């Protein structure tokens, strides 16, 4: 099968290419990128006025499989990914049971191959049961196909155990993704500690809890000459800790979510649990620092932390509701509307941080339109205005702080291995 995408603004960060051009796909691969391309028997897609990019890459999603399929599974989650323009996603292991064995990794890879609409990569747990006490089957999970390791949702309290994991994975040049919040400082906290939490009478989670944890994990990685990736960074000081570490040559990367870039703790409403996330929404000062970190290269990736929950779980008092909301279908629109359209962040940087750089952070074969690469492609209409409607979500989660918002810019075509899996919002 051949596909010819014509006359779009092609942004390929891997080749530093940004120009109006055509993209020819043949046999599931990128065959050619250039002007005035033709091909017999090719399906032609007119991308005039649109942006053609590598398929979006998300390093941080929760598809809830196994054990919590009522919230999400590989089919519904991958449909949401395709609808949002993502062609590669990495699933976190804090499932029930935890993904901490090679057998689990193999099983989930087989499941993804059977039902997923996009590429689903498996992240394994660092410790058995994510309990922070004993290393999981790291080597066996690597052989089974795990792309990275994380105890996301938990902070590994024992430095010695984490250092042992760093020492072991250093040999294989694989990444540990850390959820960085010191537990003793955030117990029972449900939002950022500050003026807003005091006004609402809610127990807070201070930024220093994140700062201490990021500093510890970065220092341990530096000591072991290992690779560390800071998950969903949210505090200004944590950004600077990563910045200074990179200057020293520490092998550290970091990610940020659209919600932490564009929302503050002033958005927290006791009657809307969609704003309850972990780490919590911070202050405008933190948002500004995160944006600066994206611009200067301190932060490598924009991720969704897609975390759907069942309706009845989120429809509770704020302090009892679980943290997180689905983000795959809104992420790109929020970035384009709140940061690109406002001139705060240019389009090529957004595309780079949602394609090439996240793929590089985990060593994934994704995020590029180079000749010979897998034909994973996203076409974006930057002028398309649309309203976020949870009733039209493919994800099983419905609580999102972006519901009802009018956004400008959306993926209109998603191509995986040369096959169209989404066109104009419809997933096939």
PDB file of C-alpha atoms in Angstrom, residues 78-223:
ATOM      1  CA  UNK A  78      -4.955   3.103  21.994  1.00  0.00           C
ATOM      2  CA  UNK A  79      -8.070   4.443  20.275  1.00  0.00           C
ATOM      3  CA  UNK A  80      -7.778   7.572  22.404  1.00  0.00           C
ATOM      4  CA  UNK A  81      -4.106   7.790  21.428  1.00  0.00           C
ATOM      5  CA  UNK A  82      -4.900   7.528  17.726  1.00  0.00           C
ATOM      6  CA  UNK A  83      -7.646  10.137  18.072  1.00  0.00           C
ATOM      7  CA  UNK A  84      -5.144  12.510  19.676  1.00  0.00           C
ATOM      8  CA  UNK A  85      -2.480  11.996  17.001  1.00  0.00           C
ATOM      9  CA  UNK A  86      -0.232   9.646  19.003  1.00  0.00           C
ATOM     10  CA  UNK A  87       1.376   6.664  17.289  1.00  0.00           C
ATOM     11  CA  UNK A  88       3.614   5.435  20.132  1.00  0.00           C
ATOM     12  CA  UNK A  89       2.747   5.335  23.824  1.00  0.00           C
ATOM     13  CA  UNK A  90       4.533   3.866  26.848  1.00  0.00           C
ATOM     14  CA  UNK A  91       2.405   2.283  29.555  1.00  0.00           C
ATOM     15  CA  UNK A  92       3.259   2.560  33.239  1.00  0.00           C
ATOM     16  CA  UNK A  93       3.451  -0.618  35.354  1.00  0.00           C
ATOM     17  CA  UNK A  94       1.333   0.385  38.374  1.00  0.00           C
ATOM     18  CA  UNK A  95      -1.426  -2.014  37.410  1.00  0.00           C
ATOM     19  CA  UNK A  96      -3.052  -4.863  39.353  1.00  0.00           C
ATOM     20  CA  UNK A  97      -0.929  -6.951  39.440  1.00  0.00           C
ATOM     21  CA  UNK A  98       2.146  -4.780  38.942  1.00  0.00           C
ATOM     22  CA  UNK A  99       4.156  -5.380  35.759  1.00  0.00           C
ATOM     23  CA  UNK A 100       7.278  -6.719  37.475  1.00  0.00           C
ATOM     24  CA  UNK A 101       8.063  -9.977  35.635  1.00  0.00           C
ATOM     25  CA  UNK A 102       9.174 -10.962  32.147  1.00  0.00           C
ATOM     26  CA  UNK A 103       6.023 -13.054  31.758  1.00  0.00           C
ATOM     27  CA  UNK A 104       3.884  -9.973  32.380  1.00  0.00           C
ATOM     28  CA  UNK A 105       5.856  -7.922  29.847  1.00  0.00           C
ATOM     29  CA  UNK A 106       5.530 -10.623  27.188  1.00  0.00           C
ATOM     30  CA  UNK A 107       1.824 -11.033  27.879  1.00  0.00           C
ATOM     31  CA  UNK A 108       1.146  -7.313  27.546  1.00  0.00           C
ATOM     32  CA  UNK A 109       3.202  -7.034  24.363  1.00  0.00           C
ATOM     33  CA  UNK A 110       1.154  -9.853  22.851  1.00  0.00           C
ATOM     34  CA  UNK A 111      -2.060  -8.202  24.000  1.00  0.00           C
ATOM     35  CA  UNK A 112      -1.004  -4.893  22.449  1.00  0.00           C
ATOM     36  CA  UNK A 113      -0.120  -6.590  19.166  1.00  0.00           C
ATOM     37  CA  UNK A 114      -3.595  -8.139  19.072  1.00  0.00           C
ATOM     38  CA  UNK A 115      -5.812  -5.149  19.848  1.00  0.00           C
ATOM     39  CA  UNK A 116      -3.925  -1.824  19.972  1.00  0.00           C
ATOM     40  CA  UNK A 117      -4.390   0.751  17.218  1.00  0.00           C
ATOM     41  CA  UNK A 118      -0.949   2.299  17.893  1.00  0.00           C
ATOM     42  CA  UNK A 119       2.446   1.106  19.112  1.00  0.00           C
ATOM     43  CA  UNK A 120       2.244   0.316  22.831  1.00  0.00           C
ATOM     44  CA  UNK A 121       5.584   0.048  24.634  1.00  0.00           C
ATOM     45  CA  UNK A 122       5.787  -1.603  28.049  1.00  0.00           C
ATOM     46  CA  UNK A 123       7.532  -0.054  31.052  1.00  0.00           C
ATOM     47  CA  UNK A 124       8.433  -2.499  33.836  1.00  0.00           C
ATOM     48  CA  UNK A 125       8.545  -1.890  37.567  1.00  0.00           C
ATOM     49  CA  UNK A 126      11.861  -1.143  39.269  1.00  0.00           C
ATOM     50  CA  UNK A 127      10.995  -3.089  42.420  1.00  0.00           C
ATOM     51  CA  UNK A 128       8.813  -6.122  43.111  1.00  0.00           C
ATOM     52  CA  UNK A 129       5.250  -5.003  43.574  1.00  0.00           C
ATOM     53  CA  UNK A 130       6.541  -1.408  43.404  1.00  0.00           C
ATOM     54  CA  UNK A 131       7.182  -1.725  47.131  1.00  0.00           C
ATOM     55  CA  UNK A 132      10.682  -0.244  46.989  1.00  0.00           C
ATOM     56  CA  UNK A 133      12.276  -3.140  48.841  1.00  0.00           C
ATOM     57  CA  UNK A 134      13.633  -5.654  46.328  1.00  0.00           C
ATOM     58  CA  UNK A 135      14.586  -5.263  42.666  1.00  0.00           C
ATOM     59  CA  UNK A 136      12.190  -6.739  40.133  1.00  0.00           C
ATOM     60  CA  UNK A 137      13.290  -8.989  37.240  1.00  0.00           C
ATOM     61  CA  UNK A 138      15.015  -6.127  35.423  1.00  0.00           C
ATOM     62  CA  UNK A 139      17.233  -8.172  33.112  1.00  0.00           C
ATOM     63  CA  UNK A 140      14.517 -10.670  32.236  1.00  0.00           C
ATOM     64  CA  UNK A 141      12.033  -7.862  31.565  1.00  0.00           C
ATOM     65  CA  UNK A 142      14.561  -6.191  29.287  1.00  0.00           C
ATOM     66  CA  UNK A 143      14.914  -9.386  27.281  1.00  0.00           C
ATOM     67  CA  UNK A 144      11.132  -9.641  27.126  1.00  0.00           C
ATOM     68  CA  UNK A 145      10.927  -6.166  25.591  1.00  0.00           C
ATOM     69  CA  UNK A 146      10.514  -3.613  28.403  1.00  0.00           C
ATOM     70  CA  UNK A 147      11.733  -0.217  27.168  1.00  0.00           C
ATOM     71  CA  UNK A 148      12.301   1.415  30.576  1.00  0.00           C
ATOM     72  CA  UNK A 149      11.576   0.955  34.280  1.00  0.00           C
ATOM     73  CA  UNK A 150       9.544   2.932  36.775  1.00  0.00           C
ATOM     74  CA  UNK A 151       7.817   2.685  40.118  1.00  0.00           C
ATOM     75  CA  UNK A 152       5.546   5.519  38.965  1.00  0.00           C
ATOM     76  CA  UNK A 153       2.888   6.324  41.498  1.00  0.00           C
ATOM     77  CA  UNK A 154       5.431   5.570  44.216  1.00  0.00           C
ATOM     78  CA  UNK A 155       8.664   7.192  45.364  1.00  0.00           C
ATOM     79  CA  UNK A 156      11.316   4.555  46.091  1.00  0.00           C
ATOM     80  CA  UNK A 157      12.121   5.397  49.720  1.00  0.00           C
ATOM     81  CA  UNK A 158      15.361   3.439  49.979  1.00  0.00           C
ATOM     82  CA  UNK A 159      18.271   5.112  48.221  1.00  0.00           C
ATOM     83  CA  UNK A 160      20.283   1.905  48.345  1.00  0.00           C
ATOM     84  CA  UNK A 161      17.694  -0.047  46.358  1.00  0.00           C
ATOM     85  CA  UNK A 162      17.456   2.672  43.706  1.00  0.00           C
ATOM     86  CA  UNK A 163      21.252   2.864  43.480  1.00  0.00           C
ATOM     87  CA  UNK A 164      21.367  -0.895  42.938  1.00  0.00           C
ATOM     88  CA  UNK A 165      18.857  -0.489  40.084  1.00  0.00           C
ATOM     89  CA  UNK A 166      20.946   2.290  38.555  1.00  0.00           C
ATOM     90  CA  UNK A 167      24.098   0.152  38.800  1.00  0.00           C
ATOM     91  CA  UNK A 168      22.365  -2.799  37.157  1.00  0.00           C
ATOM     92  CA  UNK A 169      20.719  -0.872  34.315  1.00  0.00           C
ATOM     93  CA  UNK A 170      23.845   1.179  33.617  1.00  0.00           C
ATOM     94  CA  UNK A 171      25.207  -1.944  31.876  1.00  0.00           C
ATOM     95  CA  UNK A 172      22.263  -1.951  29.476  1.00  0.00           C
ATOM     96  CA  UNK A 173      22.015   1.841  29.075  1.00  0.00           C
ATOM     97  CA  UNK A 174      18.342   1.761  30.076  1.00  0.00           C
ATOM     98  CA  UNK A 175      16.363   4.469  31.818  1.00  0.00           C
ATOM     99  CA  UNK A 176      14.680   4.603  35.215  1.00  0.00           C
ATOM    100  CA  UNK A 177      11.674   6.939  35.264  1.00  0.00           C
ATOM    101  CA  UNK A 178      11.156   8.377  38.739  1.00  0.00           C
ATOM    102  CA  UNK A 179       8.014   9.703  40.371  1.00  0.00           C
ATOM    103  CA  UNK A 180       9.674  12.286  42.600  1.00  0.00           C
ATOM    104  CA  UNK A 181       7.850  13.313  45.767  1.00  0.00           C
ATOM    105  CA  UNK A 182       9.180  12.688  49.274  1.00  0.00           C
ATOM    106  CA  UNK A 183       6.270  10.729  50.877  1.00  0.00           C
ATOM    107  CA  UNK A 184       6.715  12.051  54.413  1.00  0.00           C
ATOM    108  CA  UNK A 185       6.052  15.591  53.161  1.00  0.00           C
ATOM    109  CA  UNK A 186       2.951  14.872  51.107  1.00  0.00           C
ATOM    110  CA  UNK A 187       0.946  12.475  53.304  1.00  0.00           C
ATOM    111  CA  UNK A 188      -2.770  13.108  52.795  1.00  0.00           C
ATOM    112  CA  UNK A 189      -2.024  16.218  50.707  1.00  0.00           C
ATOM    113  CA  UNK A 190      -4.420  16.695  47.800  1.00  0.00           C
ATOM    114  CA  UNK A 191      -3.234  19.903  46.115  1.00  0.00           C
ATOM    115  CA  UNK A 192      -0.293  22.317  46.039  1.00  0.00           C
ATOM    116  CA  UNK A 193       0.543  23.733  49.462  1.00  0.00           C
ATOM    117  CA  UNK A 194       0.052  27.482  49.408  1.00  0.00           C
ATOM    118  CA  UNK A 195      -2.454  30.294  49.612  1.00  0.00           C
ATOM    119  CA  UNK A 196      -5.128  28.450  47.618  1.00  0.00           C
ATOM    120  CA  UNK A 197      -4.944  25.280  49.726  1.00  0.00           C
ATOM    121  CA  UNK A 198      -5.248  27.375  52.881  1.00  0.00           C
ATOM    122  CA  UNK A 199      -8.283  29.201  51.469  1.00  0.00           C
ATOM    123  CA  UNK A 200      -9.971  25.910  50.562  1.00  0.00           C
ATOM    124  CA  UNK A 201      -9.012  24.172  53.779  1.00  0.00           C
ATOM    125  CA  UNK A 202      -7.242  21.356  51.940  1.00  0.00           C
ATOM    126  CA  UNK A 203      -4.008  19.706  53.055  1.00  0.00           C
ATOM    127  CA  UNK A 204      -1.193  20.594  50.678  1.00  0.00           C
ATOM    128  CA  UNK A 205       1.716  18.896  48.918  1.00  0.00           C
ATOM    129  CA  UNK A 206       4.672  21.318  49.056  1.00  0.00           C
ATOM    130  CA  UNK A 207       7.040  21.794  46.132  1.00  0.00           C
ATOM    131  CA  UNK A 208       9.997  21.031  48.403  1.00  0.00           C
ATOM    132  CA  UNK A 209       8.808  17.399  48.499  1.00  0.00           C
ATOM    133  CA  UNK A 210       9.447  17.207  44.761  1.00  0.00           C
ATOM    134  CA  UNK A 211      12.669  19.195  44.922  1.00  0.00           C
ATOM    135  CA  UNK A 212      14.252  16.932  47.546  1.00  0.00           C
ATOM    136  CA  UNK A 213      13.267  13.812  45.644  1.00  0.00           C
ATOM    137  CA  UNK A 214      14.543  15.077  42.280  1.00  0.00           C
ATOM    138  CA  UNK A 215      17.836  16.144  43.853  1.00  0.00           C
ATOM    139  CA  UNK A 216      18.345  12.741  45.485  1.00  0.00           C
ATOM    140  CA  UNK A 217      17.531  10.726  42.384  1.00  0.00           C
ATOM    141  CA  UNK A 218      19.673  12.901  40.118  1.00  0.00           C
ATOM    142  CA  UNK A 219      22.631  12.696  42.516  1.00  0.00           C
ATOM    143  CA  UNK A 220      22.334   8.908  42.701  1.00  0.00           C
ATOM    144  CA  UNK A 221      22.234   8.680  38.911  1.00  0.00           C
ATOM    145  CA  UNK A 222      25.278  10.940  38.708  1.00  0.00           C
ATOM    146  CA  UNK A 223      27.120   8.716  41.179  1.00  0.00           C
TER     147      UNK A 223
END
